[in-house]
mmCIF file of C-alpha atoms and ligand atoms in Angstrom:
data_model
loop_
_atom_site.group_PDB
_atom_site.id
_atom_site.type_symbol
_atom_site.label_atom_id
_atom_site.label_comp_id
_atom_site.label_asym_id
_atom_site.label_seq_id
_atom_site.Cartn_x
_atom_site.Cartn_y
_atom_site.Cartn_z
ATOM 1 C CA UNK C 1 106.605 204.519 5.550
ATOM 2 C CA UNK C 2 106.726 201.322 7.076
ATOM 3 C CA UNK C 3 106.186 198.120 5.082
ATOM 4 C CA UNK C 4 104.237 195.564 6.960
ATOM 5 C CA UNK C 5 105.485 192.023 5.835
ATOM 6 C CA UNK C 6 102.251 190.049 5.428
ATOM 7 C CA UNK C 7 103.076 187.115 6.325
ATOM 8 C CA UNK C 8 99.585 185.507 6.170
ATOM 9 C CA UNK C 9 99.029 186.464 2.529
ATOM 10 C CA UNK C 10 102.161 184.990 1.338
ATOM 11 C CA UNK C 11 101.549 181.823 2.465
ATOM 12 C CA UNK C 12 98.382 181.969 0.924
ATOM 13 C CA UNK C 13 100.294 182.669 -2.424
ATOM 14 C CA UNK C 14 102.736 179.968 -1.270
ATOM 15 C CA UNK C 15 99.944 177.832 -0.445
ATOM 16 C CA UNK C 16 97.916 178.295 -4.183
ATOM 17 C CA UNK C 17 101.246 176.825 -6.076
ATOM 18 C CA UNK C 18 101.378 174.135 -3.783
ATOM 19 C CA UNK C 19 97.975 173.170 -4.851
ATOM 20 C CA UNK C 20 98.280 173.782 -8.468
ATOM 21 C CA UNK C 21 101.803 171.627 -8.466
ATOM 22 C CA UNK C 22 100.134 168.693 -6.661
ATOM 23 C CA UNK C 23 97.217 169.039 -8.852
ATOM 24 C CA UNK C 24 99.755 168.675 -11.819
ATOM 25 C CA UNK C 25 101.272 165.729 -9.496
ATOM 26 C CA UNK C 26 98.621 163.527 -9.541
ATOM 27 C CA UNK C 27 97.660 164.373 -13.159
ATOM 28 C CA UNK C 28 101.131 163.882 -14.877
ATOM 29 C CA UNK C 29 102.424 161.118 -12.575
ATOM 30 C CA UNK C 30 99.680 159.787 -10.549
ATOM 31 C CA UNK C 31 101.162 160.969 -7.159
ATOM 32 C CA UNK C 32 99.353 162.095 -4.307
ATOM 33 C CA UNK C 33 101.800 163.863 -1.617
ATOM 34 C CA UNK C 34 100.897 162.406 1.786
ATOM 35 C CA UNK C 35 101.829 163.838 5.831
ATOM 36 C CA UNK C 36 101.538 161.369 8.482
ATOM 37 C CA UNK C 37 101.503 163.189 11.690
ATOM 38 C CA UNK C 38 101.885 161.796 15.438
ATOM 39 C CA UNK C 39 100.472 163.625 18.597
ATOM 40 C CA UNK C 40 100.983 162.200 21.787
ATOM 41 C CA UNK C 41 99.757 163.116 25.046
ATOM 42 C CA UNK C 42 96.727 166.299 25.110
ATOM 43 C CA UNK C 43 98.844 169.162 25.300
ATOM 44 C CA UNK C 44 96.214 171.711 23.666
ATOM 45 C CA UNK C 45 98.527 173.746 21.830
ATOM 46 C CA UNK C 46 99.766 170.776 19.581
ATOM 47 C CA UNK C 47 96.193 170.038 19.065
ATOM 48 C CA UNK C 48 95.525 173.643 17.769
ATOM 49 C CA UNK C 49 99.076 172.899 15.706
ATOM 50 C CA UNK C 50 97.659 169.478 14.496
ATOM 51 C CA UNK C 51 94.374 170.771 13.637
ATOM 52 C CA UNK C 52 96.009 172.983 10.860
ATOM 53 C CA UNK C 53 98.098 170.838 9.803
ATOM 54 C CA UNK C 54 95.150 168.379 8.495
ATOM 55 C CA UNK C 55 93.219 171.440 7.443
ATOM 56 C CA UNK C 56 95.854 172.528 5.076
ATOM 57 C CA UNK C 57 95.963 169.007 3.766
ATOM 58 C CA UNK C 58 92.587 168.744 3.461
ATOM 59 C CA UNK C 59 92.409 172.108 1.127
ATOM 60 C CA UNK C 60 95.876 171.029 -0.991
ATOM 61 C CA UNK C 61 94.476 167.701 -1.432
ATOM 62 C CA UNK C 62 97.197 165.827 0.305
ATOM 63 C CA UNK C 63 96.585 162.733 1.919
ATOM 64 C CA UNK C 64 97.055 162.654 5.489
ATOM 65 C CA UNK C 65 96.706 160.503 9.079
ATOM 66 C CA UNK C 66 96.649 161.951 12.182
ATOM 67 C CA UNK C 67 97.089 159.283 14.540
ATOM 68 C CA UNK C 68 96.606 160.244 18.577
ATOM 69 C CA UNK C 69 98.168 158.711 21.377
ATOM 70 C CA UNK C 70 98.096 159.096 25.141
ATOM 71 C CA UNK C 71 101.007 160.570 26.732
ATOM 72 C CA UNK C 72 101.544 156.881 28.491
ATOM 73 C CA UNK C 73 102.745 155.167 25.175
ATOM 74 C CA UNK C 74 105.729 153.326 25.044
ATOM 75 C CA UNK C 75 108.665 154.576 22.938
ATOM 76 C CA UNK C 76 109.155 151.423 21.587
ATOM 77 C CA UNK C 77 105.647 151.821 19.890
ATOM 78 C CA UNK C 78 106.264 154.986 19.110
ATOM 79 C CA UNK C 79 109.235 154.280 16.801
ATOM 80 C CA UNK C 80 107.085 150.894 15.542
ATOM 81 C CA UNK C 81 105.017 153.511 14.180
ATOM 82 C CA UNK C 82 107.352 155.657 12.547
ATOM 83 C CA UNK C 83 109.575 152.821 11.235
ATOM 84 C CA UNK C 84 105.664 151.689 9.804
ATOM 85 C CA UNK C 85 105.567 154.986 8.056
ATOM 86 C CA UNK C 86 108.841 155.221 6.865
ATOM 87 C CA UNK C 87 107.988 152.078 5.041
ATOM 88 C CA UNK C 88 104.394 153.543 3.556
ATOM 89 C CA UNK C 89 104.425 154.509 -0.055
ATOM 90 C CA UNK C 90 101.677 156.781 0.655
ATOM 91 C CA UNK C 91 103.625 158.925 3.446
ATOM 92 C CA UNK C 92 106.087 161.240 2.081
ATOM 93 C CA UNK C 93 106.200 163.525 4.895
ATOM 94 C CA UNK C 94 106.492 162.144 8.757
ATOM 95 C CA UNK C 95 105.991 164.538 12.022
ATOM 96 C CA UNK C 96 105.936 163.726 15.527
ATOM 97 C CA UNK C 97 104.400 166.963 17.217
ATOM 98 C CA UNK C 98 106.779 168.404 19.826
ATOM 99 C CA UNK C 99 106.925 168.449 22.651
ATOM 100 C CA UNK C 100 107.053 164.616 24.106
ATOM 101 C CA UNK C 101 106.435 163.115 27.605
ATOM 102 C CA UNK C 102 109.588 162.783 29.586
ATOM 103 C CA UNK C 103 110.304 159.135 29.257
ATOM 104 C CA UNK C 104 110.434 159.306 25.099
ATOM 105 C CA UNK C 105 113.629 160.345 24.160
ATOM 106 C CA UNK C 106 113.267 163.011 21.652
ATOM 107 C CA UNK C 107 116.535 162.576 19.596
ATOM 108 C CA UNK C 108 115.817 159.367 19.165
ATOM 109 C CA UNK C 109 112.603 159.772 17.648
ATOM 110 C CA UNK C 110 113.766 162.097 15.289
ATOM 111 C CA UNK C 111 116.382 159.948 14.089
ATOM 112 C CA UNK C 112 114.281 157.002 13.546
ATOM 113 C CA UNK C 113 112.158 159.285 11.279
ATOM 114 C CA UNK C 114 113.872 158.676 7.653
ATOM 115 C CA UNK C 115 115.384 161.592 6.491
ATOM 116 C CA UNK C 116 113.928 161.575 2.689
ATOM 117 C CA UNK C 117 110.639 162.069 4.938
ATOM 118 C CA UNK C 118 111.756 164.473 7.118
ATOM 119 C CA UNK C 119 109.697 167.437 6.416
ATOM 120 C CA UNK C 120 110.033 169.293 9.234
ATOM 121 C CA UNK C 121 114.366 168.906 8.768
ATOM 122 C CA UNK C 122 114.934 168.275 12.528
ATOM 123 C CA UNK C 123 117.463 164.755 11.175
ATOM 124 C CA UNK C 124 120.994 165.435 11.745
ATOM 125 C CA UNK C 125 121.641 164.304 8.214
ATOM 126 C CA UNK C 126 119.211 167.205 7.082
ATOM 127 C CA UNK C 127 120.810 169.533 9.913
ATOM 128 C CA UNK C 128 123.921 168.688 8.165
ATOM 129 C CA UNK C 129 122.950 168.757 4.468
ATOM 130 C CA UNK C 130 121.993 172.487 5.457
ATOM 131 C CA UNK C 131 125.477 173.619 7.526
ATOM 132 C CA UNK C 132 126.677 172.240 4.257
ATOM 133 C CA UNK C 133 124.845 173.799 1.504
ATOM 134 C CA UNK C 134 123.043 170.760 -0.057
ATOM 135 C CA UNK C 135 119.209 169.776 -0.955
ATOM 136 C CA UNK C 136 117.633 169.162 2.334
ATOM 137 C CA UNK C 137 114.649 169.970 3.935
ATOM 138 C CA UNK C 138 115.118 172.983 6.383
ATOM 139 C CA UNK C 139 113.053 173.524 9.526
ATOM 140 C CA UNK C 140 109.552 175.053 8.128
ATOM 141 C CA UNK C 141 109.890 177.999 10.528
ATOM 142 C CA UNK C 142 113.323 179.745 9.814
ATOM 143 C CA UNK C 143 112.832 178.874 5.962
ATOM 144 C CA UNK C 144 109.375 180.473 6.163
ATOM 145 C CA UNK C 145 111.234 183.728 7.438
ATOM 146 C CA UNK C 146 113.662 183.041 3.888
ATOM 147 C CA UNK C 147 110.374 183.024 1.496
ATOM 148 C CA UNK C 148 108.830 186.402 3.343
ATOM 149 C CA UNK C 149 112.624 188.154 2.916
ATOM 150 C CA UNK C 150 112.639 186.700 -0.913
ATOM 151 C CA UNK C 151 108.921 187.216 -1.861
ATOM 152 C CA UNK C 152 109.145 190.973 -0.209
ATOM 153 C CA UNK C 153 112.358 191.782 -2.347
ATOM 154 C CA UNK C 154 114.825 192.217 0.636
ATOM 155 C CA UNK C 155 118.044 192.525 -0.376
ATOM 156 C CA UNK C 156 120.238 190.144 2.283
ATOM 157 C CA UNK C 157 123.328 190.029 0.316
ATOM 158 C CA UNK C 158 126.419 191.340 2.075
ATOM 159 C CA UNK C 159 123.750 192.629 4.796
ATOM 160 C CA UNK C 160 124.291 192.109 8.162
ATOM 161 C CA UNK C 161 121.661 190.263 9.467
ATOM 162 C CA UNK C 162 121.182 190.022 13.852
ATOM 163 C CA UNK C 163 119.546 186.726 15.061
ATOM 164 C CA UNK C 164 118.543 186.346 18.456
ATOM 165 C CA UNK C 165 117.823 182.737 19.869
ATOM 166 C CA UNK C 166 119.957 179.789 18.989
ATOM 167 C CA UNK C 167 117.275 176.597 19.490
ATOM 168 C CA UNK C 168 117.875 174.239 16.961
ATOM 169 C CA UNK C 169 114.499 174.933 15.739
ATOM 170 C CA UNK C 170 114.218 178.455 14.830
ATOM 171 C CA UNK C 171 117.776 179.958 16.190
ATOM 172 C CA UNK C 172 120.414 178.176 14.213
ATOM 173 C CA UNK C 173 118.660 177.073 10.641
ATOM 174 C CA UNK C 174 117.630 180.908 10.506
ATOM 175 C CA UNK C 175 121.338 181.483 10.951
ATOM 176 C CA UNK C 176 122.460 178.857 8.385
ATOM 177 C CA UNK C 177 120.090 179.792 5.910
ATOM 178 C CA UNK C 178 120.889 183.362 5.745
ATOM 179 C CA UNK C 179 124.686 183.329 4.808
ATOM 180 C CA UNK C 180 124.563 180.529 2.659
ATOM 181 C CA UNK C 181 126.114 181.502 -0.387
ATOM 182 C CA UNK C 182 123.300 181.345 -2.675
ATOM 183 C CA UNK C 183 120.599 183.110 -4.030
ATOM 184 C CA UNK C 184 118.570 185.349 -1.673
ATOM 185 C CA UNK C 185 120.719 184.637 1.725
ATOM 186 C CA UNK C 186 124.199 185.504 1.450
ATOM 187 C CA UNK C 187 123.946 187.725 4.551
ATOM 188 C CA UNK C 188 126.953 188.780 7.125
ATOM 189 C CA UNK C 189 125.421 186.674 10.382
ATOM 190 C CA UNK C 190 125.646 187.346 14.040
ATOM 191 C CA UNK C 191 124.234 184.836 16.061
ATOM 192 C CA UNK C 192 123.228 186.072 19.997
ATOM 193 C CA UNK C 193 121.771 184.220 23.053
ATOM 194 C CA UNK C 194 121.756 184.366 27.125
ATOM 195 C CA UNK C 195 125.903 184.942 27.562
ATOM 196 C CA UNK C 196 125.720 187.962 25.426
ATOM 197 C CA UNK C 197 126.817 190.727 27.990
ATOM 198 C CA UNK C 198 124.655 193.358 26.027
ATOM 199 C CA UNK C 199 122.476 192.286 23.572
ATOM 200 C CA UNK C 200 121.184 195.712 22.389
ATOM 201 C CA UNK C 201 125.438 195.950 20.998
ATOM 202 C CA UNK C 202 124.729 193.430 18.417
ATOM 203 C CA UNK C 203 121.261 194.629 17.761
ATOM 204 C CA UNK C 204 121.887 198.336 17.078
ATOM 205 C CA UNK C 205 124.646 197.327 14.213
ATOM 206 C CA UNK C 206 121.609 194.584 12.423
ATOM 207 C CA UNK C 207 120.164 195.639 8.912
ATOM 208 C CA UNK C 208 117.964 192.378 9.642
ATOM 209 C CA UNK C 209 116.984 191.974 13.232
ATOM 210 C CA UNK C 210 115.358 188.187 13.549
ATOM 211 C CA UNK C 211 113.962 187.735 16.590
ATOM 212 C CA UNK C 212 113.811 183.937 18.229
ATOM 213 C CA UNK C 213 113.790 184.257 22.041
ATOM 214 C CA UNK C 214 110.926 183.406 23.500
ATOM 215 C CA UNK C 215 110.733 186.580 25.586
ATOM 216 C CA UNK C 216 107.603 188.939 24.946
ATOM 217 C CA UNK C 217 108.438 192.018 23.912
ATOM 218 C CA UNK C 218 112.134 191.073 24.536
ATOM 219 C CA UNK C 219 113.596 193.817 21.525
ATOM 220 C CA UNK C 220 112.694 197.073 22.269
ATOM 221 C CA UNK C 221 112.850 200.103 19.080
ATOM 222 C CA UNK C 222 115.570 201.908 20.640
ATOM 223 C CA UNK C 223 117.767 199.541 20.055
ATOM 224 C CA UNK C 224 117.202 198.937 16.562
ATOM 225 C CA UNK C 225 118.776 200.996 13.849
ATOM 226 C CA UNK C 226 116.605 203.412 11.373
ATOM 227 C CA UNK C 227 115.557 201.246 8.333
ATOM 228 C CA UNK C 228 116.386 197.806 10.000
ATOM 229 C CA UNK C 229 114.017 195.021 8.748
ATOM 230 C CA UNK C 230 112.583 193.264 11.333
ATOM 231 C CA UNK C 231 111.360 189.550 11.363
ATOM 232 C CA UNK C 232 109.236 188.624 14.202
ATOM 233 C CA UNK C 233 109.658 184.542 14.757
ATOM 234 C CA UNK C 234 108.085 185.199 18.668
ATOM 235 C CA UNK C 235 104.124 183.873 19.673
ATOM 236 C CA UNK C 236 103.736 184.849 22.936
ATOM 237 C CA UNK C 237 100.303 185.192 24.725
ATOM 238 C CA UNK C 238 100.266 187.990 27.735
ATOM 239 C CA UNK C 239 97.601 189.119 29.793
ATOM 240 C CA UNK C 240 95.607 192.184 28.250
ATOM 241 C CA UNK C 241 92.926 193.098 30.711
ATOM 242 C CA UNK C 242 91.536 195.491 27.884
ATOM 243 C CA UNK C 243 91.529 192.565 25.398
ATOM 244 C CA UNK C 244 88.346 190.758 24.515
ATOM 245 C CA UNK C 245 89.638 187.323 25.962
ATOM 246 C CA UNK C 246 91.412 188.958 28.419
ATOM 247 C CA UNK C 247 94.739 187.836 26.844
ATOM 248 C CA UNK C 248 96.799 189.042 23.209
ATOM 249 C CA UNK C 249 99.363 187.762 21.316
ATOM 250 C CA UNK C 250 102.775 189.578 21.192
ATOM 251 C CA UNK C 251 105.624 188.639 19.554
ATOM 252 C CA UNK C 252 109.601 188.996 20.430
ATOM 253 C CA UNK C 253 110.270 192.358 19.582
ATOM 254 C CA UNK C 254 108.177 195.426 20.833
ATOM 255 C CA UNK C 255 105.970 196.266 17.580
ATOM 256 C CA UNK C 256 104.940 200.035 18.227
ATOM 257 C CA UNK C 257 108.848 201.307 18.695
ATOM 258 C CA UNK C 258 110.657 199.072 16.294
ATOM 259 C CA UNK C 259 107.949 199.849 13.700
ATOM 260 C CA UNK C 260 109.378 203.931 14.028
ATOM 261 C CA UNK C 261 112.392 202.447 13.622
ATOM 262 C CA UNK C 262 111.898 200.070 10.951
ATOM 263 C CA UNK C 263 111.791 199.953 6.954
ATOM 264 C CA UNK C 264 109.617 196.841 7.252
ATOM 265 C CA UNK C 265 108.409 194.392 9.940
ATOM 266 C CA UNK C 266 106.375 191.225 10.379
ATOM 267 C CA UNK C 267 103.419 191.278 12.946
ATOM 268 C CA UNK C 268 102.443 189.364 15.331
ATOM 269 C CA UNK C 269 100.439 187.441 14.648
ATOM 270 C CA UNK C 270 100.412 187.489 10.479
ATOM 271 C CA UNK C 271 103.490 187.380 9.949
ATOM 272 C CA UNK C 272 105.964 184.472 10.483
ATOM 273 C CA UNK C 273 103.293 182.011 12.041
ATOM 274 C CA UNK C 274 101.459 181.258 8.875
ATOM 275 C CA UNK C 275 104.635 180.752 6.962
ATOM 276 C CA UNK C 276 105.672 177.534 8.920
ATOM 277 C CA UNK C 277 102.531 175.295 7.645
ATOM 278 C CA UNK C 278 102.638 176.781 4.424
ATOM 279 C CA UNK C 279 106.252 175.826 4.355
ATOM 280 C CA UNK C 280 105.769 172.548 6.029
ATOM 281 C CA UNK C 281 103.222 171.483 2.807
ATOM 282 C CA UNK C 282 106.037 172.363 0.636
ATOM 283 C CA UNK C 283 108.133 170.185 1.793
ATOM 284 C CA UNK C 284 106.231 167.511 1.684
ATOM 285 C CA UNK C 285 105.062 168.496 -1.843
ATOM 286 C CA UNK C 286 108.952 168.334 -2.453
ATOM 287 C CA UNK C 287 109.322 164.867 -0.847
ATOM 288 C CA UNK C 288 106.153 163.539 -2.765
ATOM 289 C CA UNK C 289 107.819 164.989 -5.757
ATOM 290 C CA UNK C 290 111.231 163.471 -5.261
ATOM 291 C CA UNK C 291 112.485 166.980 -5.376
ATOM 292 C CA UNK C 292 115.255 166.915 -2.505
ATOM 293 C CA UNK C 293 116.021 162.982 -1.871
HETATM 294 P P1 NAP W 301 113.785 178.616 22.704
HETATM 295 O O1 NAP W 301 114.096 177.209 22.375
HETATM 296 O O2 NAP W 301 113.288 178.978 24.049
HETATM 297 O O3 NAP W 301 115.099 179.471 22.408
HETATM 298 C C1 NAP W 301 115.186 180.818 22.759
HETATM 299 C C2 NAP W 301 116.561 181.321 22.441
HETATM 300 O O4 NAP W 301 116.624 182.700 22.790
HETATM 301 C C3 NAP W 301 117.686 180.612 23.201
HETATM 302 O O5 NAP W 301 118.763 180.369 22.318
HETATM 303 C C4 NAP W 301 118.060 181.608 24.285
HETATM 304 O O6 NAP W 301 119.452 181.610 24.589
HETATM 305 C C5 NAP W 301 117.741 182.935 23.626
HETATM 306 N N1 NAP W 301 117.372 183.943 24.632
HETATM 307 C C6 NAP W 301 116.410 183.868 25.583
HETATM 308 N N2 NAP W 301 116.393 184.988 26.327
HETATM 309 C C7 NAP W 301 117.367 185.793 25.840
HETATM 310 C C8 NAP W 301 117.855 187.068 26.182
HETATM 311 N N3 NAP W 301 117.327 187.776 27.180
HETATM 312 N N4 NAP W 301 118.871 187.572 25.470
HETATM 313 C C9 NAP W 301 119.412 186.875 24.455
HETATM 314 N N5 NAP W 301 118.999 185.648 24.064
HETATM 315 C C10 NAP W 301 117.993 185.115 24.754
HETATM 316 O O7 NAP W 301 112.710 179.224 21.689
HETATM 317 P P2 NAP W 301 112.394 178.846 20.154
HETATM 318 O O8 NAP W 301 111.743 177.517 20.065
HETATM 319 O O9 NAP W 301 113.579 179.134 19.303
HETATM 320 O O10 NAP W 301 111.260 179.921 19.862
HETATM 321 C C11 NAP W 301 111.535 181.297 19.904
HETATM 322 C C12 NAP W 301 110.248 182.088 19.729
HETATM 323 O O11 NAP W 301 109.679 181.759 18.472
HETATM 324 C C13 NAP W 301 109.165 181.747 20.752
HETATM 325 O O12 NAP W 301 108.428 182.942 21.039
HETATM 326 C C14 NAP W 301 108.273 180.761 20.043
HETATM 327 O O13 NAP W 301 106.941 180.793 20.511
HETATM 328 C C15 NAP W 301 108.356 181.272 18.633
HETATM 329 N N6 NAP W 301 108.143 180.254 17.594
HETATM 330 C C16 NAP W 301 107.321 180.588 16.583
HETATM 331 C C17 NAP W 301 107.105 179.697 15.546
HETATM 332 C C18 NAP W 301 106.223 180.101 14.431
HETATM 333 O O14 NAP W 301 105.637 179.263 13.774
HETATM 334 N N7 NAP W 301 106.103 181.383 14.137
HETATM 335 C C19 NAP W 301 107.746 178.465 15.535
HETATM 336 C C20 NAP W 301 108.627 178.158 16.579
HETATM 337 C C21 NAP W 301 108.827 179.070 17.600
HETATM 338 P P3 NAP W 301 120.214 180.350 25.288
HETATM 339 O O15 NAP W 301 120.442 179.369 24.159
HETATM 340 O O16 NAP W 301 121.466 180.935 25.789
HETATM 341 O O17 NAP W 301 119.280 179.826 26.335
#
C-alpha cells in the first residue's frame, strides 16, 4: 500500500501549535509576532500567494501589513521601505514577494532585508548559517518537505536521498537540509540539474526522490525504484480539456506510475504547497520569539 503524505493536514497540525505558542506569546511576554509583506507590480499569482499569507495571519493572530506597489516603483523606495521595517518593533518577519520588475535588483533587496527578519532565509548570512549547520531560518519550501519526512516517520538517515532542481529556492536548501548531520536529515545527497547526461541514472538508485524542476510530469515511475519515497515540490498548471476549468494542477513527477512504484508520495496539490505558509508562520513565530537570532 501506498502512503499518501498529506501534506495539507500537517500543516494544519503545524499550523494549531503555531497558534497555541503565540497565544502563550502574548500571554507570558506580551509579544505579538508580526509579517510585513511587499508586493509589487499585479502579477496575479503573487496576489493569490499574498492573499494567504494575510489569511494565515489573520487566523494565528499575527499582526501583519501588506503594503502594494506598482511595478513602476523605484528601488530606492523599495529598500526605504524595508530598511523602515527592519527598524519596526512590531515586524519580526519581512517578505518581498518574488518575482520583481526588471529594473529592481533582486539580490539587493534581499540583502537589505535584515537577516534576524528574514523569514523566508533567502540572506546569504542565513544561506550560510544553513551550509554551516547553525540556527537560521531556512527557505519555507524545502524545510516544509523536512517537517512532512519528520512528522510521517521517514527514516533519512544514511538514506540516499535524489534531488532534482538546484534553484536557490527549493533545489539547494532541500539539499543542505537533508545531510545535515542532525536529527531527522542525515541523508547520503545527490544533487541533479540540466548537464546531467541521464537523469533517470541518479533517479533509479534514490530511496528519496525530491522533485524541484519545474517540468510537469518531468519524473516518470519507471524510473523510480520499488519503495522510493517521493516528495513532490512541482505546481504546474496544464491544459485538461476534461477538467472543469479546463486546466489541472500537476506536479514534477508523474503521480499514477511513481505511486506503483512508491512506499509513499506527496500529491499534487496537498502535499508540499501547504507546507511553505505553514512553515513561513513558523518562522516568524521563531523570530517574534527570539528563537533563532
Ligand atoms: P527553477 O528555479 O526553475 O529550477 C528548476 C531546476 O530544475 C533547475 O536547477 C534546473 O536545472 C532543473 N531542471 C530543469 N529541467 C530539468 C531536467 N530536464 N533535468 C534535470 N534538471 C532539470 O524552479 P524552482 O523555483 O526550484 O521550482 C521547482 C518547482 O517547484 C516548480 O514546479 C515550482 O512551481 C515548484 N515550487 C513549489 C513551491 C511550493 O510551495 N510547493 C515553492 C517553490 C517552487 P539548471 O539549474 O541546470 O537549469
Amino acid at each position: 500500500m501506498t502512503q499518501i503524505l498529506d501534506g495539507k493536514a500537517i500543516a494544519q497540525d503545524v499550523r494549531n501549535e503555531i497558534a497555541e505558542k503565540t497565544r502563550e506569546l502574548k500571554a507570558g511576554r506580551g509579544i505579538q509576532p508580526g509579517l510585513a509583506v511587499l508586493l509589487i507590480g499585479d502579477n496575479a499569482a503573487s496576489h493569490v500567494y499574498v492573499r494567504s499569507k494575510a489569511k494565515a495571519c489573520e487566523e494565528l493572530g499575527f499582526y501583519s501589513i501588506v503594503l502594494e506597489k506598482p511595478a513602476t516603483v523605484s528601488e530606492k523606495e523599495v529598500l526605504e521601505q524595508i530598511q523602515a521595517w527592519n527598524a519596526d518593533p512590531r515586524i519580526h518577519g519581512i517578505l518581498v514577494q518574488l518575482p520583481l520588475p526588471a529594473h529592481i535588483d533582486e539580490q539587493c533587496v534581499l540583502l537589505t532585508v535584515h537577516p534576524a527578519k528574514d523569514v523566508d532565509g533567502f540572506h546569504p548570512e542565513n544561506v550560510g548559517r544553513l551550509v554551516a549547520g547553525l540556527p537560521c531560518y531556512a527557505p519555507c519550501t524545502p524545510a516544509g518537505v523536512m517537517e512532512i519526512l519528520k512528522r510521517s516517520h521517514i527514516e533519512t538517515k544514511g538514506k540516499h536521498a535524489v534531488v532534482v532542481g538546484r534553484s536557490n529556492i527549493v533545489g539547494k536548501p532541500m539539499a543542505n537540509l537533508l545531510y545535515q548531520k542532525a536529527p531527522n536529515a542525515n541523508a547520503i545527497v545527490t544533487i541533479c540539474h540540466t548537464a546531467a547526461p541521464d537523469i533517470a541514472y541518479y533517479t533509479r538508485q534514490a530511496d528519496i526522490l525530491v522533485a524541484a524542476v519545474g517540468v510537469p510530469e518531468a519524473i516518470h515511475g519507471d524510473n523510480l525504484k520499488d519503495g522510493v519515497v517521493v516528495i513532490d515540490v512541482g505546481i504546474n498548471r496544464i491544459d485538461d480539456p476534461a477538467a472543469p476549468k479546463g486546466t489541472r494542477l500537476v506536479g514534477d513527477v508523474h503521480f499514477e506510475s511513481a505511486s506503483e512504484k512508491a512506499s509513499a508520495i506527496t500529491p499534487v496539490p496537498g502535499g508540499v504547497g501547504p507546507m511553505t505558509i505553514a512553515m513561513l508562520m513558523l518562522n516568524t513565530y521563531r523570530s517574534a520569539a527570539g528563537e533563532v537570532y
